[in-house]
mmCIF file of C-alpha atoms and ligand atoms in Angstrom:
data_model
loop_
_atom_site.group_PDB
_atom_site.id
_atom_site.type_symbol
_atom_site.label_atom_id
_atom_site.label_comp_id
_atom_site.label_asym_id
_atom_site.label_seq_id
_atom_site.Cartn_x
_atom_site.Cartn_y
_atom_site.Cartn_z
ATOM 1 C CA MET A 1 77.929 82.011 -13.336
ATOM 2 C CA LYS A 2 80.676 79.659 -14.536
ATOM 3 C CA ALA A 3 80.053 78.790 -18.152
ATOM 4 C CA ARG A 4 82.552 75.970 -18.158
ATOM 5 C CA LYS A 5 81.141 72.469 -17.945
ATOM 6 C CA LEU A 6 82.682 69.678 -15.892
ATOM 7 C CA LEU A 7 84.230 67.098 -18.219
ATOM 8 C CA MET A 8 83.257 63.708 -16.796
ATOM 9 C CA ILE A 9 83.910 61.464 -19.806
ATOM 10 C CA PRO A 10 86.471 58.634 -19.905
ATOM 11 C CA GLY A 11 89.183 60.873 -21.344
ATOM 12 C CA PRO A 12 90.039 63.616 -21.872
ATOM 13 C CA ILE A 13 89.254 64.459 -18.265
ATOM 14 C CA GLU A 14 89.505 67.472 -15.955
ATOM 15 C CA PHE A 15 93.111 68.694 -15.723
ATOM 16 C CA GLU A 16 94.860 70.513 -12.877
ATOM 17 C CA PRO A 17 95.704 74.221 -13.377
ATOM 18 C CA GLU A 18 99.484 73.688 -12.950
ATOM 19 C CA VAL A 19 99.392 71.021 -15.670
ATOM 20 C CA LEU A 20 97.572 73.400 -18.009
ATOM 21 C CA GLN A 21 99.991 76.195 -17.117
ATOM 22 C CA ALA A 22 102.894 73.989 -18.215
ATOM 23 C CA MET A 23 101.122 73.647 -21.564
ATOM 24 C CA SER A 24 101.204 77.408 -22.004
ATOM 25 C CA THR A 25 104.818 78.132 -21.025
ATOM 26 C CA PRO A 26 106.903 79.416 -23.971
ATOM 27 C CA THR A 27 108.068 76.402 -25.938
ATOM 28 C CA THR A 28 111.752 75.732 -25.538
ATOM 29 C CA SER A 29 114.165 73.729 -27.687
ATOM 30 C CA HIS A 30 113.789 69.996 -27.299
ATOM 31 C CA LEU A 31 117.574 69.948 -26.832
ATOM 32 C CA ALA A 32 117.693 72.651 -24.119
ATOM 33 C CA PRO A 33 119.131 71.576 -20.737
ATOM 34 C CA ASP A 34 115.972 72.391 -18.743
ATOM 35 C CA PHE A 35 113.810 70.401 -21.154
ATOM 36 C CA THR A 36 116.265 67.499 -21.051
ATOM 37 C CA GLU A 37 115.881 67.553 -17.261
ATOM 38 C CA SER A 38 112.071 67.541 -17.476
ATOM 39 C CA PHE A 39 112.082 64.681 -19.971
ATOM 40 C CA GLY A 40 114.490 62.646 -17.826
ATOM 41 C CA ASN A 41 112.442 63.333 -14.673
ATOM 42 C CA SER A 42 109.292 62.212 -16.443
ATOM 43 C CA LEU A 43 110.915 58.936 -17.514
ATOM 44 C CA ASP A 44 112.090 58.298 -13.934
ATOM 45 C CA MET A 45 108.681 59.119 -12.463
ATOM 46 C CA MET A 46 106.897 56.848 -14.938
ATOM 47 C CA LYS A 47 108.815 53.903 -13.479
ATOM 48 C CA GLU A 48 107.539 54.894 -10.026
ATOM 49 C CA VAL A 49 103.932 55.285 -11.138
ATOM 50 C CA TRP A 50 103.990 52.003 -13.094
ATOM 51 C CA LEU A 51 105.719 50.325 -10.114
ATOM 52 C CA ALA A 52 108.324 49.037 -12.556
ATOM 53 C CA PRO A 53 111.705 50.159 -11.184
ATOM 54 C CA SER A 54 113.731 48.276 -13.805
ATOM 55 C CA GLY A 55 111.368 48.837 -16.744
ATOM 56 C CA GLN A 56 112.210 50.777 -19.904
ATOM 57 C CA PRO A 57 109.872 53.766 -20.265
ATOM 58 C CA PHE A 58 108.958 55.401 -23.586
ATOM 59 C CA ILE A 59 107.320 58.808 -24.086
ATOM 60 C CA VAL A 60 106.263 59.384 -27.687
ATOM 61 C CA ALA A 61 103.932 61.917 -29.298
ATOM 62 C CA GLY A 62 100.731 60.189 -30.336
ATOM 63 C CA SER A 63 97.518 58.849 -28.845
ATOM 64 C CA GLY A 64 96.909 55.637 -26.925
ATOM 65 C CA THR A 65 96.476 53.730 -30.161
ATOM 66 C CA LEU A 66 100.119 54.495 -30.987
ATOM 67 C CA ALA A 67 101.109 52.875 -27.688
ATOM 68 C CA MET A 68 99.090 49.783 -28.694
ATOM 69 C CA ASP A 69 100.840 49.819 -32.065
ATOM 70 C CA MET A 70 104.276 50.316 -30.540
ATOM 71 C CA ALA A 71 103.943 47.252 -28.300
ATOM 72 C CA ALA A 72 102.636 45.183 -31.216
ATOM 73 C CA CYS A 73 105.025 46.141 -33.990
ATOM 74 C CA ASN A 74 108.162 45.802 -31.870
ATOM 75 C CA LEU A 75 107.303 42.419 -30.390
ATOM 76 C CA VAL A 76 105.493 40.655 -33.229
ATOM 77 C CA GLU A 77 107.048 39.212 -36.392
ATOM 78 C CA GLN A 78 105.193 37.783 -39.407
ATOM 79 C CA GLY A 79 104.026 34.283 -38.596
ATOM 80 C CA ASP A 80 104.034 34.673 -34.801
ATOM 81 C CA HIS A 81 100.975 33.429 -32.950
ATOM 82 C CA VAL A 82 99.325 36.029 -30.729
ATOM 83 C CA LEU A 83 96.288 35.891 -28.456
ATOM 84 C CA VAL A 84 93.922 38.774 -27.739
ATOM 85 C CA ILE A 85 91.739 38.572 -24.648
ATOM 86 C CA SER A 86 88.874 40.926 -25.431
ATOM 87 C CA THR A 87 86.446 42.547 -23.018
ATOM 88 C CA GLY A 88 85.051 45.036 -25.542
ATOM 89 C CA TYR A 89 85.830 47.651 -28.166
ATOM 90 C CA PHE A 90 89.540 48.062 -27.455
ATOM 91 C CA GLY A 91 90.176 44.311 -27.482
ATOM 92 C CA GLU A 92 88.637 44.179 -30.960
ATOM 93 C CA ARG A 93 90.806 47.109 -32.011
ATOM 94 C CA TYR A 94 93.895 45.284 -30.765
ATOM 95 C CA ALA A 95 93.069 42.212 -32.827
ATOM 96 C CA ASP A 96 92.632 44.386 -35.961
ATOM 97 C CA LEU A 97 95.901 46.149 -35.292
ATOM 98 C CA LEU A 98 97.873 42.933 -34.681
ATOM 99 C CA ARG A 99 96.667 41.470 -38.010
ATOM 100 C CA ARG A 100 98.825 44.110 -39.723
ATOM 101 C CA TYR A 101 101.868 42.310 -38.328
ATOM 102 C CA THR A 102 100.895 38.628 -38.381
ATOM 103 C CA PRO A 103 97.939 36.661 -39.748
ATOM 104 C CA ASN A 104 97.913 34.372 -36.700
ATOM 105 C CA VAL A 105 95.736 36.349 -34.301
ATOM 106 C CA ASP A 106 93.318 34.450 -32.061
ATOM 107 C CA VAL A 107 90.681 36.239 -29.998
ATOM 108 C CA LEU A 108 89.087 35.039 -26.777
ATOM 109 C CA LYS A 109 86.029 37.217 -26.373
ATOM 110 C CA ALA A 110 84.368 37.703 -23.005
ATOM 111 C CA ASP A 111 80.593 37.667 -22.742
ATOM 112 C CA LEU A 112 79.166 41.165 -22.288
ATOM 113 C CA GLY A 113 79.814 42.427 -18.775
ATOM 114 C CA LYS A 114 82.143 39.561 -17.913
ATOM 115 C CA VAL A 115 85.829 38.661 -18.197
ATOM 116 C CA VAL A 116 87.312 35.575 -19.855
ATOM 117 C CA PRO A 117 87.872 33.022 -17.062
ATOM 118 C CA ALA A 118 91.532 32.193 -16.370
ATOM 119 C CA ASP A 119 91.060 28.465 -17.052
ATOM 120 C CA GLN A 120 89.720 29.257 -20.512
ATOM 121 C CA ILE A 121 92.821 31.381 -21.187
ATOM 122 C CA GLU A 122 95.028 28.564 -19.925
ATOM 123 C CA ASP A 123 93.305 25.999 -22.188
ATOM 124 C CA GLN A 124 93.948 28.280 -25.150
ATOM 125 C CA LEU A 125 97.617 28.795 -24.235
ATOM 126 C CA LYS A 126 98.098 25.009 -24.218
ATOM 127 C CA LYS A 127 96.901 24.752 -27.819
ATOM 128 C CA LYS A 128 99.625 26.777 -29.557
ATOM 129 C CA ASN A 129 103.035 28.241 -29.079
ATOM 130 C CA TYR A 130 101.960 31.853 -28.547
ATOM 131 C CA LYS A 131 104.554 34.620 -28.608
ATOM 132 C CA LEU A 132 102.412 37.127 -26.759
ATOM 133 C CA LEU A 133 98.991 37.868 -25.408
ATOM 134 C CA THR A 134 97.222 41.187 -24.971
ATOM 135 C CA PHE A 135 94.468 42.112 -22.553
ATOM 136 C CA THR A 136 92.679 45.288 -21.570
ATOM 137 C CA HIS A 137 92.805 46.316 -17.929
ATOM 138 C CA VAL A 138 89.703 48.515 -18.056
ATOM 139 C CA ASP A 139 87.790 48.341 -21.308
ATOM 140 C CA THR A 140 86.445 51.845 -21.746
ATOM 141 C CA SER A 141 83.483 50.609 -23.766
ATOM 142 C CA THR A 142 82.118 48.349 -21.008
ATOM 143 C CA ALA A 143 83.739 49.504 -17.733
ATOM 144 C CA VAL A 144 84.722 45.855 -17.189
ATOM 145 C CA ILE A 145 88.020 45.370 -15.349
ATOM 146 C CA ASN A 146 90.340 42.379 -15.706
ATOM 147 C CA ASP A 147 92.470 41.275 -12.781
ATOM 148 C CA PRO A 148 95.957 41.349 -14.346
ATOM 149 C CA ARG A 149 97.511 38.951 -11.798
ATOM 150 C CA PRO A 150 96.245 35.551 -12.976
ATOM 151 C CA ILE A 151 96.858 36.494 -16.620
ATOM 152 C CA ALA A 152 100.416 37.638 -15.883
ATOM 153 C CA GLU A 153 100.964 34.351 -13.998
ATOM 154 C CA LEU A 154 99.832 32.378 -17.045
ATOM 155 C CA GLY A 155 102.165 34.430 -19.230
ATOM 156 C CA LYS A 156 105.089 33.410 -17.047
ATOM 157 C CA LYS A 157 103.995 29.776 -16.833
ATOM 158 C CA TYR A 158 103.682 29.375 -20.623
ATOM 159 C CA ASP A 159 106.521 31.759 -21.537
ATOM 160 C CA VAL A 160 104.188 34.144 -23.365
ATOM 161 C CA LEU A 161 104.790 37.917 -23.269
ATOM 162 C CA THR A 162 101.927 39.793 -21.596
ATOM 163 C CA ILE A 163 100.806 43.184 -22.911
ATOM 164 C CA LEU A 164 98.406 45.197 -20.766
ATOM 165 C CA ASP A 165 96.335 47.954 -22.368
ATOM 166 C CA GLY A 166 96.225 50.254 -19.361
ATOM 167 C CA VAL A 167 94.968 53.298 -21.239
ATOM 168 C CA CYS A 168 91.967 53.638 -18.955
ATOM 169 C CA SER A 169 93.678 52.419 -15.789
ATOM 170 C CA VAL A 170 97.319 53.475 -15.288
ATOM 171 C CA ALA A 171 97.474 55.927 -12.335
ATOM 172 C CA GLY A 172 93.896 55.011 -11.360
ATOM 173 C CA GLU A 173 93.565 51.258 -10.894
ATOM 174 C CA GLU A 174 96.080 49.164 -8.995
ATOM 175 C CA ILE A 175 98.892 47.970 -11.280
ATOM 176 C CA ARG A 176 102.219 46.618 -10.032
ATOM 177 C CA GLN A 177 103.935 45.911 -13.316
ATOM 178 C CA GLU A 178 107.161 44.434 -12.008
ATOM 179 C CA GLU A 179 105.807 42.532 -9.019
ATOM 180 C CA TRP A 180 103.023 41.043 -11.118
ATOM 181 C CA GLY A 181 105.381 40.356 -14.041
ATOM 182 C CA ILE A 182 103.577 42.147 -16.876
ATOM 183 C CA ASP A 183 105.845 42.729 -19.881
ATOM 184 C CA VAL A 184 104.356 45.881 -21.342
ATOM 185 C CA VAL A 185 101.970 48.338 -19.683
ATOM 186 C CA PHE A 186 100.926 51.389 -21.683
ATOM 187 C CA THR A 187 98.585 54.341 -21.465
ATOM 188 C CA ALA A 188 97.822 57.706 -23.044
ATOM 189 C CA SER A 189 98.175 61.111 -21.451
ATOM 190 C CA GLN A 190 94.500 62.145 -21.474
ATOM 191 C CA LYS A 191 93.193 59.433 -19.160
ATOM 192 C CA ALA A 192 94.081 58.919 -15.485
ATOM 193 C CA ILE A 193 97.608 60.308 -16.044
ATOM 194 C CA SER A 194 95.779 63.652 -16.304
ATOM 195 C CA VAL A 195 97.583 65.469 -19.139
ATOM 196 C CA PRO A 196 95.883 66.793 -22.303
ATOM 197 C CA PRO A 197 95.737 64.334 -25.229
ATOM 198 C CA GLY A 198 98.852 63.717 -27.311
ATOM 199 C CA LEU A 199 101.303 61.415 -25.529
ATOM 200 C CA ALA A 200 101.647 57.650 -25.799
ATOM 201 C CA LEU A 201 103.313 56.288 -22.642
ATOM 202 C CA LEU A 202 104.691 52.779 -22.345
ATOM 203 C CA VAL A 203 106.927 50.793 -19.982
ATOM 204 C CA ALA A 204 108.529 47.543 -21.210
ATOM 205 C CA SER A 205 110.103 44.796 -19.093
ATOM 206 C CA GLY A 206 113.647 43.468 -19.567
ATOM 207 C CA ARG A 207 112.109 40.301 -21.021
ATOM 208 C CA ALA A 208 110.186 42.301 -23.646
ATOM 209 C CA MET A 209 113.279 44.334 -24.573
ATOM 210 C CA LYS A 210 115.246 41.106 -25.009
ATOM 211 C CA VAL A 211 112.610 39.604 -27.292
ATOM 212 C CA TRP A 212 112.718 42.807 -29.361
ATOM 213 C CA LYS A 213 116.547 42.770 -29.537
ATOM 214 C CA ASN A 214 116.491 39.160 -30.761
ATOM 215 C CA ARG A 215 114.117 39.847 -33.660
ATOM 216 C CA LYS A 216 115.030 38.240 -36.964
ATOM 217 C CA THR A 217 113.215 40.783 -39.138
ATOM 218 C CA PRO A 218 113.080 44.595 -39.050
ATOM 219 C CA VAL A 219 110.166 46.282 -37.291
ATOM 220 C CA ALA A 220 107.440 46.855 -39.892
ATOM 221 C CA ASN A 221 106.485 50.317 -38.567
ATOM 222 C CA TYR A 222 108.981 53.142 -39.000
ATOM 223 C CA TYR A 223 107.692 55.733 -36.507
ATOM 224 C CA ALA A 224 107.086 53.280 -33.665
ATOM 225 C CA ASP A 225 110.303 51.243 -34.061
ATOM 226 C CA TRP A 226 112.189 51.027 -30.748
ATOM 227 C CA SER A 227 115.477 51.145 -32.712
ATOM 228 C CA ASN A 228 114.609 54.778 -33.312
ATOM 229 C CA TRP A 229 113.294 55.589 -29.838
ATOM 230 C CA LEU A 230 115.393 53.560 -27.400
ATOM 231 C CA PRO A 231 118.565 55.661 -27.939
ATOM 232 C CA VAL A 232 116.479 58.805 -27.395
ATOM 233 C CA MET A 233 114.943 57.502 -24.136
ATOM 234 C CA GLU A 234 118.359 56.323 -22.916
ATOM 235 C CA ALA A 235 119.897 59.705 -23.664
ATOM 236 C CA TYR A 236 117.180 61.747 -21.912
ATOM 237 C CA GLY A 237 117.266 59.215 -19.079
ATOM 238 C CA SER A 238 120.883 60.216 -18.457
ATOM 239 C CA ARG A 239 119.949 63.898 -18.935
ATOM 240 C CA LYS A 240 121.417 64.223 -22.419
ATOM 241 C CA PRO A 241 119.404 65.461 -25.384
ATOM 242 C CA ALA A 242 118.853 63.298 -28.446
ATOM 243 C CA TYR A 243 116.690 63.422 -31.540
ATOM 244 C CA PHE A 244 114.626 61.081 -33.614
ATOM 245 C CA GLY A 245 111.295 62.904 -33.996
ATOM 246 C CA THR A 246 110.571 66.230 -32.313
ATOM 247 C CA PRO A 247 108.998 65.527 -28.933
ATOM 248 C CA ALA A 248 105.741 67.239 -27.911
ATOM 249 C CA VAL A 249 107.716 69.694 -25.761
ATOM 250 C CA ASN A 250 104.843 71.327 -23.845
ATOM 251 C CA LEU A 251 103.053 68.051 -23.287
ATOM 252 C CA VAL A 252 106.211 66.621 -21.735
ATOM 253 C CA LEU A 253 106.412 69.633 -19.395
ATOM 254 C CA ALA A 254 102.780 69.023 -18.461
ATOM 255 C CA LEU A 255 103.494 65.325 -17.954
ATOM 256 C CA GLU A 256 106.305 66.151 -15.537
ATOM 257 C CA LYS A 257 103.889 68.280 -13.468
ATOM 258 C CA SER A 258 101.169 65.670 -13.460
ATOM 259 C CA LEU A 259 103.513 62.813 -12.521
ATOM 260 C CA GLN A 260 104.758 64.987 -9.635
ATOM 261 C CA ASN A 261 101.143 65.453 -8.514
ATOM 262 C CA ILE A 262 100.495 61.709 -8.737
ATOM 263 C CA LEU A 263 103.574 60.837 -6.689
ATOM 264 C CA ARG A 264 102.814 63.566 -4.171
ATOM 265 C CA GLU A 265 99.423 61.967 -3.580
ATOM 266 C CA GLY A 266 101.095 58.530 -3.585
ATOM 267 C CA VAL A 267 100.101 55.701 -5.892
ATOM 268 C CA GLU A 268 98.651 53.548 -3.087
ATOM 269 C CA LYS A 269 96.415 56.407 -1.892
ATOM 270 C CA ARG A 270 95.449 57.107 -5.468
ATOM 271 C CA PHE A 271 94.368 53.505 -6.046
ATOM 272 C CA MET A 272 92.246 53.683 -2.882
ATOM 273 C CA ARG A 273 90.712 57.028 -3.812
ATOM 274 C CA HIS A 274 89.630 55.617 -7.167
ATOM 275 C CA GLN A 275 88.162 52.535 -5.471
ATOM 276 C CA LYS A 276 86.097 54.698 -3.165
ATOM 277 C CA MET A 277 84.925 57.074 -5.904
ATOM 278 C CA GLY A 278 84.032 54.160 -8.168
ATOM 279 C CA LYS A 279 82.048 52.399 -5.469
ATOM 280 C CA ALA A 280 80.207 55.589 -4.442
ATOM 281 C CA PHE A 281 79.238 56.237 -8.049
ATOM 282 C CA ARG A 282 78.037 52.698 -8.743
ATOM 283 C CA GLU A 283 76.018 52.523 -5.537
ATOM 284 C CA ALA A 284 74.433 55.892 -6.308
ATOM 285 C CA MET A 285 73.304 54.624 -9.726
ATOM 286 C CA LYS A 286 71.953 51.419 -8.236
ATOM 287 C CA VAL A 287 69.634 53.198 -5.791
ATOM 288 C CA ALA A 288 68.175 55.019 -8.798
ATOM 289 C CA GLY A 289 67.450 51.606 -10.306
ATOM 290 C CA LEU A 290 70.101 51.798 -13.028
ATOM 291 C CA GLN A 291 71.793 48.563 -14.120
ATOM 292 C CA MET A 292 75.491 48.551 -14.945
ATOM 293 C CA ILE A 293 77.158 46.714 -17.846
ATOM 294 C CA PRO A 294 79.695 44.903 -15.603
ATOM 295 C CA ASP A 295 78.046 41.834 -14.138
ATOM 296 C CA THR A 296 79.489 41.994 -10.626
ATOM 297 C CA GLU A 297 81.362 44.364 -8.326
ATOM 298 C CA GLN A 298 84.474 42.244 -8.864
ATOM 299 C CA VAL A 299 84.633 43.080 -12.587
ATOM 300 C CA SER A 300 83.579 46.740 -12.183
ATOM 301 C CA ALA A 301 86.193 49.362 -13.002
ATOM 302 C CA ASN A 302 86.807 52.295 -10.681
ATOM 303 C CA THR A 303 87.990 54.755 -13.324
ATOM 304 C CA LEU A 304 84.683 54.855 -15.191
ATOM 305 C CA SER A 305 81.162 53.449 -15.016
ATOM 306 C CA ALA A 306 78.775 52.308 -17.727
ATOM 307 C CA PRO A 307 75.109 52.347 -16.613
ATOM 308 C CA TYR A 308 72.197 51.412 -18.870
ATOM 309 C CA TYR A 309 69.518 54.051 -19.341
ATOM 310 C CA PRO A 310 66.446 53.102 -17.348
ATOM 311 C CA GLY A 311 63.221 52.311 -19.203
ATOM 312 C CA GLY A 312 61.754 55.215 -21.133
ATOM 313 C CA VAL A 313 64.886 57.408 -21.012
ATOM 314 C CA GLN A 314 66.294 58.401 -24.409
ATOM 315 C CA GLY A 315 70.082 58.665 -24.469
ATOM 316 C CA LYS A 316 70.362 61.775 -26.580
ATOM 317 C CA GLU A 317 67.893 63.726 -24.481
ATOM 318 C CA PHE A 318 69.450 62.546 -21.214
ATOM 319 C CA LEU A 319 72.972 63.585 -22.267
ATOM 320 C CA GLN A 320 71.680 67.005 -23.371
ATOM 321 C CA LYS A 321 69.918 67.529 -20.050
ATOM 322 C CA ALA A 322 73.032 66.524 -18.112
ATOM 323 C CA SER A 323 75.062 68.951 -20.220
ATOM 324 C CA ARG A 324 72.564 71.695 -19.443
ATOM 325 C CA GLU A 325 73.151 70.889 -15.759
ATOM 326 C CA GLY A 326 76.854 71.583 -16.411
ATOM 327 C CA ILE A 327 78.166 68.028 -16.695
ATOM 328 C CA MET A 328 79.485 66.447 -19.878
ATOM 329 C CA LEU A 329 78.936 62.694 -20.006
ATOM 330 C CA ALA A 330 79.715 60.179 -22.755
ATOM 331 C CA GLY A 331 77.324 58.003 -24.726
ATOM 332 C CA GLY A 332 77.800 54.295 -25.421
ATOM 333 C CA LEU A 333 80.730 52.974 -27.451
ATOM 334 C CA LEU A 334 79.933 49.303 -28.067
ATOM 335 C CA ALA A 335 78.342 49.178 -31.532
ATOM 336 C CA GLU A 336 75.579 46.755 -30.579
ATOM 337 C CA LEU A 337 74.482 48.735 -27.476
ATOM 338 C CA LYS A 338 75.479 52.295 -28.360
ATOM 339 C CA THR A 339 72.100 53.904 -27.632
ATOM 340 C CA GLN A 340 71.310 51.866 -24.540
ATOM 341 C CA TYR A 341 73.915 53.050 -22.038
ATOM 342 C CA PHE A 342 76.129 55.970 -21.081
ATOM 343 C CA ARG A 343 79.613 56.315 -19.632
ATOM 344 C CA VAL A 344 80.947 58.471 -16.826
ATOM 345 C CA GLY A 345 84.676 58.934 -16.266
ATOM 346 C CA HIS A 346 85.668 59.396 -12.620
ATOM 347 C CA MET A 347 89.420 59.184 -12.815
ATOM 348 C CA GLY A 348 92.527 61.325 -12.371
ATOM 349 C CA SER A 349 92.169 64.347 -10.144
ATOM 350 C CA VAL A 350 88.381 63.955 -9.811
ATOM 351 C CA ASN A 351 87.333 64.900 -6.280
ATOM 352 C CA ARG A 352 84.326 64.553 -4.043
ATOM 353 C CA ALA A 353 82.795 67.817 -5.263
ATOM 354 C CA ASP A 354 83.065 66.717 -8.912
ATOM 355 C CA LEU A 355 81.527 63.352 -8.149
ATOM 356 C CA LEU A 356 78.597 64.743 -6.163
ATOM 357 C CA ALA A 357 77.936 67.441 -8.768
ATOM 358 C CA THR A 358 77.851 64.724 -11.413
ATOM 359 C CA ILE A 359 75.510 62.481 -9.463
ATOM 360 C CA GLY A 360 73.214 65.445 -8.732
ATOM 361 C CA ALA A 361 73.115 66.340 -12.440
ATOM 362 C CA ILE A 362 72.324 62.746 -13.370
ATOM 363 C CA GLU A 363 69.409 62.726 -10.901
ATOM 364 C CA SER A 364 68.023 65.934 -12.402
ATOM 365 C CA ALA A 365 68.569 64.773 -15.978
ATOM 366 C CA LEU A 366 66.711 61.530 -15.226
ATOM 367 C CA ARG A 367 63.782 63.459 -13.761
ATOM 368 C CA HIS A 368 63.738 65.826 -16.744
ATOM 369 C CA CYS A 369 63.475 62.695 -18.887
ATOM 370 C CA SER A 370 60.354 61.725 -16.889
ATOM 371 C CA TYR A 371 62.091 59.016 -14.892
ATOM 372 C CA GLU A 372 60.679 59.374 -11.418
ATOM 373 C CA ILE A 373 63.162 59.221 -8.573
ATOM 374 C CA GLU A 374 63.103 60.923 -5.227
ATOM 375 C CA PRO A 375 65.415 63.955 -5.363
ATOM 376 C CA GLY A 376 68.640 63.377 -3.435
ATOM 377 C CA ILE A 377 68.517 59.610 -2.990
ATOM 378 C CA CYS A 378 71.576 58.992 -5.174
ATOM 379 C CA LEU A 379 73.479 61.825 -3.517
ATOM 380 C CA LYS A 380 72.633 60.468 -0.097
ATOM 381 C CA ARG A 381 73.956 57.007 -0.949
ATOM 382 C CA ALA A 382 77.156 58.410 -2.505
ATOM 383 C CA GLN A 383 77.812 60.566 0.553
ATOM 384 C CA GLU A 384 77.351 57.612 2.886
ATOM 385 C CA ILE A 385 80.116 55.800 1.044
ATOM 386 C CA LEU A 386 82.402 58.813 0.636
ATOM 387 C CA ASP A 387 82.053 59.621 4.342
ATOM 388 C CA SER A 388 82.713 56.064 5.519
HETATM 389 C C1 LIG B 1 91.169 55.486 -24.865
HETATM 390 C C2 LIG B 1 91.632 54.089 -24.982
HETATM 391 C C3 LIG B 1 92.434 53.633 -26.043
HETATM 392 C C4 LIG B 1 92.780 54.481 -27.221
HETATM 393 O O1 LIG B 1 93.429 55.633 -26.889
HETATM 394 P P1 LIG B 1 93.446 56.863 -27.927
HETATM 395 O O2 LIG B 1 94.241 57.888 -27.184
HETATM 396 O O3 LIG B 1 92.024 57.250 -28.138
HETATM 397 O O4 LIG B 1 94.089 56.382 -29.169
HETATM 398 C C5 LIG B 1 92.871 52.325 -26.009
HETATM 399 N N1 LIG B 1 92.545 51.501 -25.015
HETATM 400 C C6 LIG B 1 91.763 51.888 -23.985
HETATM 401 C C7 LIG B 1 91.453 50.922 -22.909
HETATM 402 C C8 LIG B 1 91.288 53.197 -23.943
HETATM 403 O O5 LIG B 1 90.522 53.571 -22.927
#
């Protein structure tokens, strides 16, 4: 029997064998011609996946939080006014992070399970001369999704840079960075990009790069300063090696493989696959009587779901039972609700078999926790949607 459990948390996720094989190839010099080629290919493919043909991509060793920091420290100067639109844990983190660079951080916080309405954002933008705003595409703590379009429109209308935390959405949810006019879109390797943890990935618009070039003060973060990284990205982009900090060589090789996979599937198909998987999962939970944190279908993410435990089910016991069924799920992340809900990642290369195995394990785990449901009803509902 396979001892390995299926990893269905919102990152790290299940990775493809060819991506993992790239991780285990003998490490080459970061200046070697074949590595230079892989790095350059990865930069080019990022622009295709982000749908940002004229964007400036960055690949830097670090986690998603480094990507958040990189966008902030390069674009914010002391005294600038910035606005954080928060739909959960990662919005709060962004506000904390931005306060390292300017004291003038305002937060618009969505009610639990909802997004901040666009007219409320617009009212706020009228009040001050904001330099930039940040928002989370999919907040991994709530599974609430923001529609980036109206927010990007407001950014253009009020001449405010827009920064999208796409850590739980890039290569899963629909994002058209250039068409929609978002200035920075970033992610981390271990989420829907489907590469083991360790890379911060970011694409900046021409407008963002110009704002950075026109800074009056030096960037207050040494490692993340674009002055250090832009020459490196430009060099690799034209297939020449360059050095600032040693790149995560094997992770970049794995990234090249995964981006190839993503483009082979096609980003449009990938968006649709995630929509279908997300819907099948949510509907399956609903027939079992589980409530979800997101208020409506419209604000429900497709890369992960966040159902509340039904009455009488203890989180710790439920997660242990699911693990015994071979599926690893995540507990809650929002401090105030931590023990009341769980999270299931269904992003990246997740397929029908993974999804059905997960739903089956959740049914069994619920029954083992004395929550009575008819065996198979969730699976039946999920299959109806997957087969449609
Ligand atoms: C995971 C995540 C982060 C943080 O990424 P790390 O790699 O854990 O630093 C930030 N924002 C969102 C939306 C995430 O899902």
